[in-house]
Tab-separated table of C-alpha atoms in Angstrom:
chain	number	residue	atom	x	y	z
A	1	GLU	CA	1.482	6.778	18.414
A	2	ALA	CA	2.498	3.975	16.068
A	3	GLN	CA	3.427	5.499	12.756
A	4	VAL	CA	5.618	5.706	9.707
A	5	THR	CA	7.054	9.143	9.056
A	6	GLN	CA	8.596	10.515	5.875
A	7	ASN	CA	10.572	13.666	5.235
A	8	PRO	CA	10.308	15.856	3.378
A	9	ARG	CA	6.633	15.740	2.479
A	10	TYR	CA	7.148	17.930	-0.569
A	11	LEU	CA	10.304	18.537	-2.569
A	12	ILE	CA	11.051	20.360	-5.787
A	13	THR	CA	14.561	19.863	-7.107
A	14	VAL	CA	16.563	19.988	-10.298
A	15	THR	CA	17.996	17.235	-12.446
A	16	GLY	CA	21.188	15.730	-11.085
A	17	LYS	CA	21.050	17.115	-7.569
A	18	LYS	CA	21.382	14.251	-5.121
A	19	LEU	CA	18.606	13.912	-2.584
A	20	THR	CA	17.502	11.642	0.227
A	21	VAL	CA	13.974	10.957	1.403
A	22	THR	CA	13.941	9.656	4.940
A	23	CYS	CA	11.575	7.044	6.339
A	24	SER	CA	11.288	6.075	9.972
A	25	GLN	CA	8.952	3.734	11.841
A	26	ASN	CA	8.498	3.391	15.593
A	27	MET	CA	6.866	-0.049	15.625
A	28	ASN	CA	10.017	-2.195	15.581
A	29	HIS	CA	8.970	-3.653	12.230
A	30	GLU	CA	11.332	-5.930	10.354
A	31	TYR	CA	10.002	-5.325	6.858
A	32	MET	CA	10.128	-1.965	5.112
A	33	SER	CA	9.440	-0.963	1.515
A	34	TRP	CA	9.441	1.984	-0.818
A	35	TYR	CA	6.736	2.475	-3.434
A	36	ARG	CA	6.130	5.115	-6.058
A	37	GLN	CA	2.687	6.039	-7.293
A	38	ASP	CA	2.050	7.441	-10.742
A	39	PRO	CA	-1.268	8.168	-12.485
A	40	GLY	CA	-2.573	5.111	-14.317
A	41	LEU	CA	0.231	2.889	-13.011
A	42	GLY	CA	-0.822	2.389	-9.411
A	43	LEU	CA	1.768	1.797	-6.695
A	44	ARG	CA	4.955	0.045	-7.721
A	45	GLN	CA	7.557	-1.281	-5.324
A	46	ILE	CA	11.025	0.246	-5.655
A	47	TYR	CA	13.035	-1.538	-2.950
A	48	TYR	CA	12.323	-3.565	0.121
A	49	SER	CA	14.174	-4.671	3.223
A	50	MET	CA	13.550	-7.719	5.376
A	51	ASN	CA	15.753	-6.504	8.220
A	52	VAL	CA	18.883	-4.531	9.057
A	53	GLU	CA	21.473	-4.772	6.275
A	54	VAL	CA	19.124	-6.889	4.141
A	55	THR	CA	17.696	-5.095	1.110
A	56	ASP	CA	16.576	-6.134	-2.352
A	57	LYS	CA	15.195	-4.674	-5.541
A	58	GLY	CA	11.514	-4.341	-6.189
A	59	ASP	CA	9.914	-3.818	-9.574
A	60	VAL	CA	11.328	-0.378	-10.443
A	61	PRO	CA	14.728	0.043	-8.715
A	62	GLU	CA	16.593	1.892	-11.479
A	63	GLY	CA	17.858	5.273	-10.344
A	64	TYR	CA	17.339	4.595	-6.650
A	65	LYS	CA	19.418	3.366	-3.739
A	66	VAL	CA	18.456	2.397	-0.218
A	67	SER	CA	20.170	1.476	3.006
A	68	ARG	CA	19.039	-0.179	6.223
A	69	LYS	CA	21.636	0.462	8.892
A	70	GLU	CA	19.106	0.700	11.679
A	71	LYS	CA	15.859	-1.166	12.065
A	72	ARG	CA	13.723	1.942	12.284
A	73	ASN	CA	15.132	3.856	9.291
A	74	PHE	CA	15.006	3.106	5.581
A	75	PRO	CA	16.116	6.112	3.522
A	76	LEU	CA	15.567	6.354	-0.229
A	77	ILE	CA	18.444	7.938	-2.119
A	78	LEU	CA	18.319	9.456	-5.585
A	79	GLU	CA	21.942	9.966	-6.622
A	80	SER	CA	21.128	11.855	-9.813
A	81	PRO	CA	17.412	12.579	-10.037
A	82	SER	CA	15.757	12.872	-13.424
A	83	PRO	CA	12.334	14.239	-14.420
A	84	ASN	CA	10.927	10.714	-14.829
A	85	GLN	CA	11.361	10.274	-11.093
A	86	THR	CA	8.764	12.923	-10.445
A	87	SER	CA	6.221	10.974	-8.438
A	88	LEU	CA	4.470	10.407	-5.131
A	89	TYR	CA	6.573	8.175	-2.891
A	90	PHE	CA	5.401	6.019	-0.010
A	91	CYS	CA	7.330	4.147	2.617
A	92	ALA	CA	5.697	1.158	4.302
A	93	SER	CA	6.507	-1.263	7.089
A	94	ARG	CA	5.158	-4.404	8.722
A	95	THR	CA	6.230	-7.056	11.184
A	96	GLY	CA	7.750	-10.293	9.915
A	97	ARG	CA	4.494	-12.124	10.451
A	98	GLY	CA	2.126	-9.219	10.050
A	99	ASN	CA	-0.627	-8.928	7.489
A	100	GLU	CA	-1.088	-5.219	7.749
A	101	GLN	CA	1.319	-2.872	6.045
A	102	PHE	CA	1.575	0.580	7.544
A	103	PHE	CA	2.182	3.358	5.064
A	104	GLY	CA	3.740	6.739	5.586
A	105	PRO	CA	1.996	9.972	4.535
A	106	GLY	CA	3.853	10.225	1.249
A	107	THR	CA	6.489	12.463	-0.299
A	108	ARG	CA	5.629	14.381	-3.429
A	109	LEU	CA	8.787	14.847	-5.467
A	110	THR	CA	9.126	17.058	-8.511
A	111	VAL	CA	12.323	16.951	-10.543
A	112	LEU	CA	12.713	19.824	-12.997
B	1	ASP	CA	-0.451	-13.169	-7.689
B	2	ALA	CA	-3.917	-13.449	-9.166
B	3	LYS	CA	-5.395	-10.533	-11.073
B	4	THR	CA	-8.346	-8.643	-9.633
B	5	THR	CA	-11.120	-6.706	-11.354
B	6	GLN	CA	-13.020	-3.908	-9.675
B	7	PRO	CA	-15.493	-1.308	-10.908
B	8	THR	CA	-13.886	2.025	-11.615
B	9	SER	CA	-16.236	4.009	-9.418
B	10	MET	CA	-19.293	3.737	-7.187
B	11	ASP	CA	-21.564	6.098	-5.311
B	12	CYS	CA	-23.122	5.543	-1.915
B	13	ALA	CA	-25.442	7.645	0.219
B	14	GLU	CA	-24.139	8.678	3.604
B	15	GLY	CA	-25.346	6.334	6.331
B	16	ARG	CA	-26.079	3.510	3.939
B	17	ALA	CA	-24.037	0.362	3.472
B	18	ALA	CA	-21.386	0.483	0.760
B	19	ASN	CA	-20.815	-2.822	-1.034
B	20	LEU	CA	-17.649	-2.941	-3.098
B	21	PRO	CA	-17.233	-5.975	-5.358
B	22	CYS	CA	-14.039	-7.604	-6.536
B	23	ASN	CA	-13.544	-10.428	-9.012
B	24	HIS	CA	-10.520	-12.686	-8.666
B	25	SER	CA	-11.488	-15.702	-10.753
B	26	THR	CA	-7.919	-17.044	-11.046
B	27	ILE	CA	-7.240	-17.032	-7.318
B	28	SER	CA	-5.197	-19.940	-6.022
B	29	GLY	CA	-5.884	-21.953	-2.905
B	30	ASN	CA	-3.110	-20.302	-0.919
B	31	GLU	CA	-3.902	-16.728	-1.916
B	32	TYR	CA	-5.509	-14.328	0.497
B	33	VAL	CA	-7.776	-11.395	-0.346
B	34	TYR	CA	-6.673	-8.057	1.121
B	35	TRP	CA	-8.450	-4.727	1.032
B	36	TYR	CA	-6.751	-1.372	1.399
B	37	ARG	CA	-8.024	2.123	0.799
B	38	GLN	CA	-6.353	5.389	-0.103
B	39	ILE	CA	-7.879	8.701	0.800
B	40	HIS	CA	-6.789	11.321	-1.698
B	41	SER	CA	-3.006	10.979	-2.030
B	42	GLN	CA	-2.554	9.833	1.575
B	43	GLY	CA	-0.760	6.595	2.356
B	44	PRO	CA	-2.855	3.471	1.741
B	45	GLN	CA	-4.616	2.098	4.804
B	46	TYR	CA	-5.193	-1.574	5.557
B	47	ILE	CA	-8.837	-2.522	6.022
B	48	ILE	CA	-9.248	-6.283	6.229
B	49	HIS	CA	-8.120	-9.591	4.755
B	50	GLY	CA	-9.421	-13.154	4.473
B	51	LEU	CA	-8.832	-16.562	2.945
B	52	LYS	CA	-12.214	-18.254	2.595
B	53	ASN	CA	-14.287	-17.430	5.650
B	54	ASN	CA	-16.161	-14.188	6.012
B	55	GLU	CA	-14.336	-11.689	8.185
B	56	THR	CA	-15.428	-8.665	10.182
B	57	ASN	CA	-13.538	-6.006	12.064
B	58	GLU	CA	-14.263	-2.545	13.359
B	59	MET	CA	-13.955	-1.028	9.908
B	60	ALA	CA	-15.670	-3.441	7.554
B	61	SER	CA	-16.849	-6.911	6.643
B	62	LEU	CA	-15.403	-9.115	3.945
B	63	ILE	CA	-17.634	-11.637	2.225
B	64	ILE	CA	-15.854	-14.233	0.070
B	65	THR	CA	-17.922	-16.493	-2.185
B	66	GLU	CA	-17.712	-20.218	-1.654
B	67	ASP	CA	-15.740	-20.741	-4.867
B	68	ARG	CA	-13.470	-17.809	-3.825
B	69	LYS	CA	-13.694	-16.255	-7.265
B	70	SER	CA	-15.144	-13.028	-5.954
B	71	SER	CA	-15.524	-11.045	-2.785
B	72	THR	CA	-17.366	-8.018	-1.442
B	73	LEU	CA	-16.141	-5.425	1.003
B	74	ILE	CA	-18.966	-3.976	3.078
B	75	LEU	CA	-18.780	-0.672	4.900
B	76	PRO	CA	-21.910	-0.924	7.042
B	77	HIS	CA	-22.614	2.771	7.537
B	78	ALA	CA	-20.671	4.848	5.066
B	79	THR	CA	-19.654	8.365	6.059
B	80	LEU	CA	-18.185	11.191	3.998
B	81	ARG	CA	-14.765	10.282	5.388
B	82	ASP	CA	-15.026	6.901	3.679
B	83	THR	CA	-14.703	8.563	0.263
B	84	ALA	CA	-11.534	6.969	-1.085
B	85	VAL	CA	-10.079	4.579	-3.639
B	86	TYR	CA	-10.527	1.004	-2.447
B	87	TYR	CA	-8.070	-1.643	-3.594
B	88	CYS	CA	-8.707	-5.362	-3.657
B	89	ILE	CA	-5.411	-7.285	-3.648
B	90	VAL	CA	-4.832	-11.017	-3.903
B	91	ARG	CA	-1.638	-12.184	-2.289
B	92	VAL	CA	0.109	-15.473	-1.707
B	93	GLY	CA	0.657	-16.322	1.904
B	94	MET	CA	-0.807	-14.906	5.044
B	95	TYR	CA	2.144	-12.715	5.912
B	96	GLY	CA	2.635	-10.919	2.644
B	97	GLY	CA	5.629	-12.867	1.488
B	98	ALA	CA	9.330	-12.173	1.576
B	99	THR	CA	9.167	-9.322	-0.920
B	100	ASN	CA	6.678	-7.427	1.214
B	101	LYS	CA	5.083	-6.353	-2.044
B	102	LEU	CA	1.480	-5.449	-2.538
B	103	ILE	CA	0.289	-5.089	-6.119
B	104	PHE	CA	-2.220	-2.290	-6.261
B	105	GLY	CA	-4.458	-2.128	-9.313
B	106	THR	CA	-6.564	0.891	-10.178
B	107	GLY	CA	-9.158	0.220	-7.466
B	108	THR	CA	-12.690	1.557	-7.032
B	109	LEU	CA	-13.302	5.201	-6.285
B	110	LEU	CA	-16.099	5.238	-3.726
B	111	ALA	CA	-17.868	8.574	-3.484
B	112	VAL	CA	-20.071	8.904	-0.420
B	113	GLN	CA	-22.769	11.457	-1.077
B	114	PRO	CA	-24.382	13.581	1.672
């Protein structure tokens, strides 16, 4: 089944404890993105990647890192999480010429 | 990307057609209209997109006015599972652009009533 998977789905952590949210897609898509969703603010893009080893900042990249060493994986790294990073996170992917973005199921992160 | 305006919420009876409007009066000639929906905190789901012609797929129909300043998403036979927030997004280019970014507004909460 074509899909985007994220892990973990739920995470509660404490300020300053490094964490990684994984994202994987099995559709051989070139483009991948990370979004965060907060009440009243909609979805905002954090980082995106056009292909392996090609990444760039989205609208809200502060406090996040990403890497794209393999085409299928696009992990989101929080080196020192803070409470303002408590949010619902979505990974998405699409082909280079595709109109449809495929979203993962989401990761709900709480930073205490 | 052009700004879109949608009603905050709408109700629809199960089995009836749901018509969701979207205004995008500042749309440019090369901007496409996309519709996505999000069922309670799940990942957004692509529905349909179009430039100026009406479009139909297995999920919905998209009607774009001749002046392209507004559009309507039609779910022909709404079911309870169609209850979701529906987002109308205007985007330059057919392929979503290099940034791969979709700008989601606040959308319309469609509540399908039994």
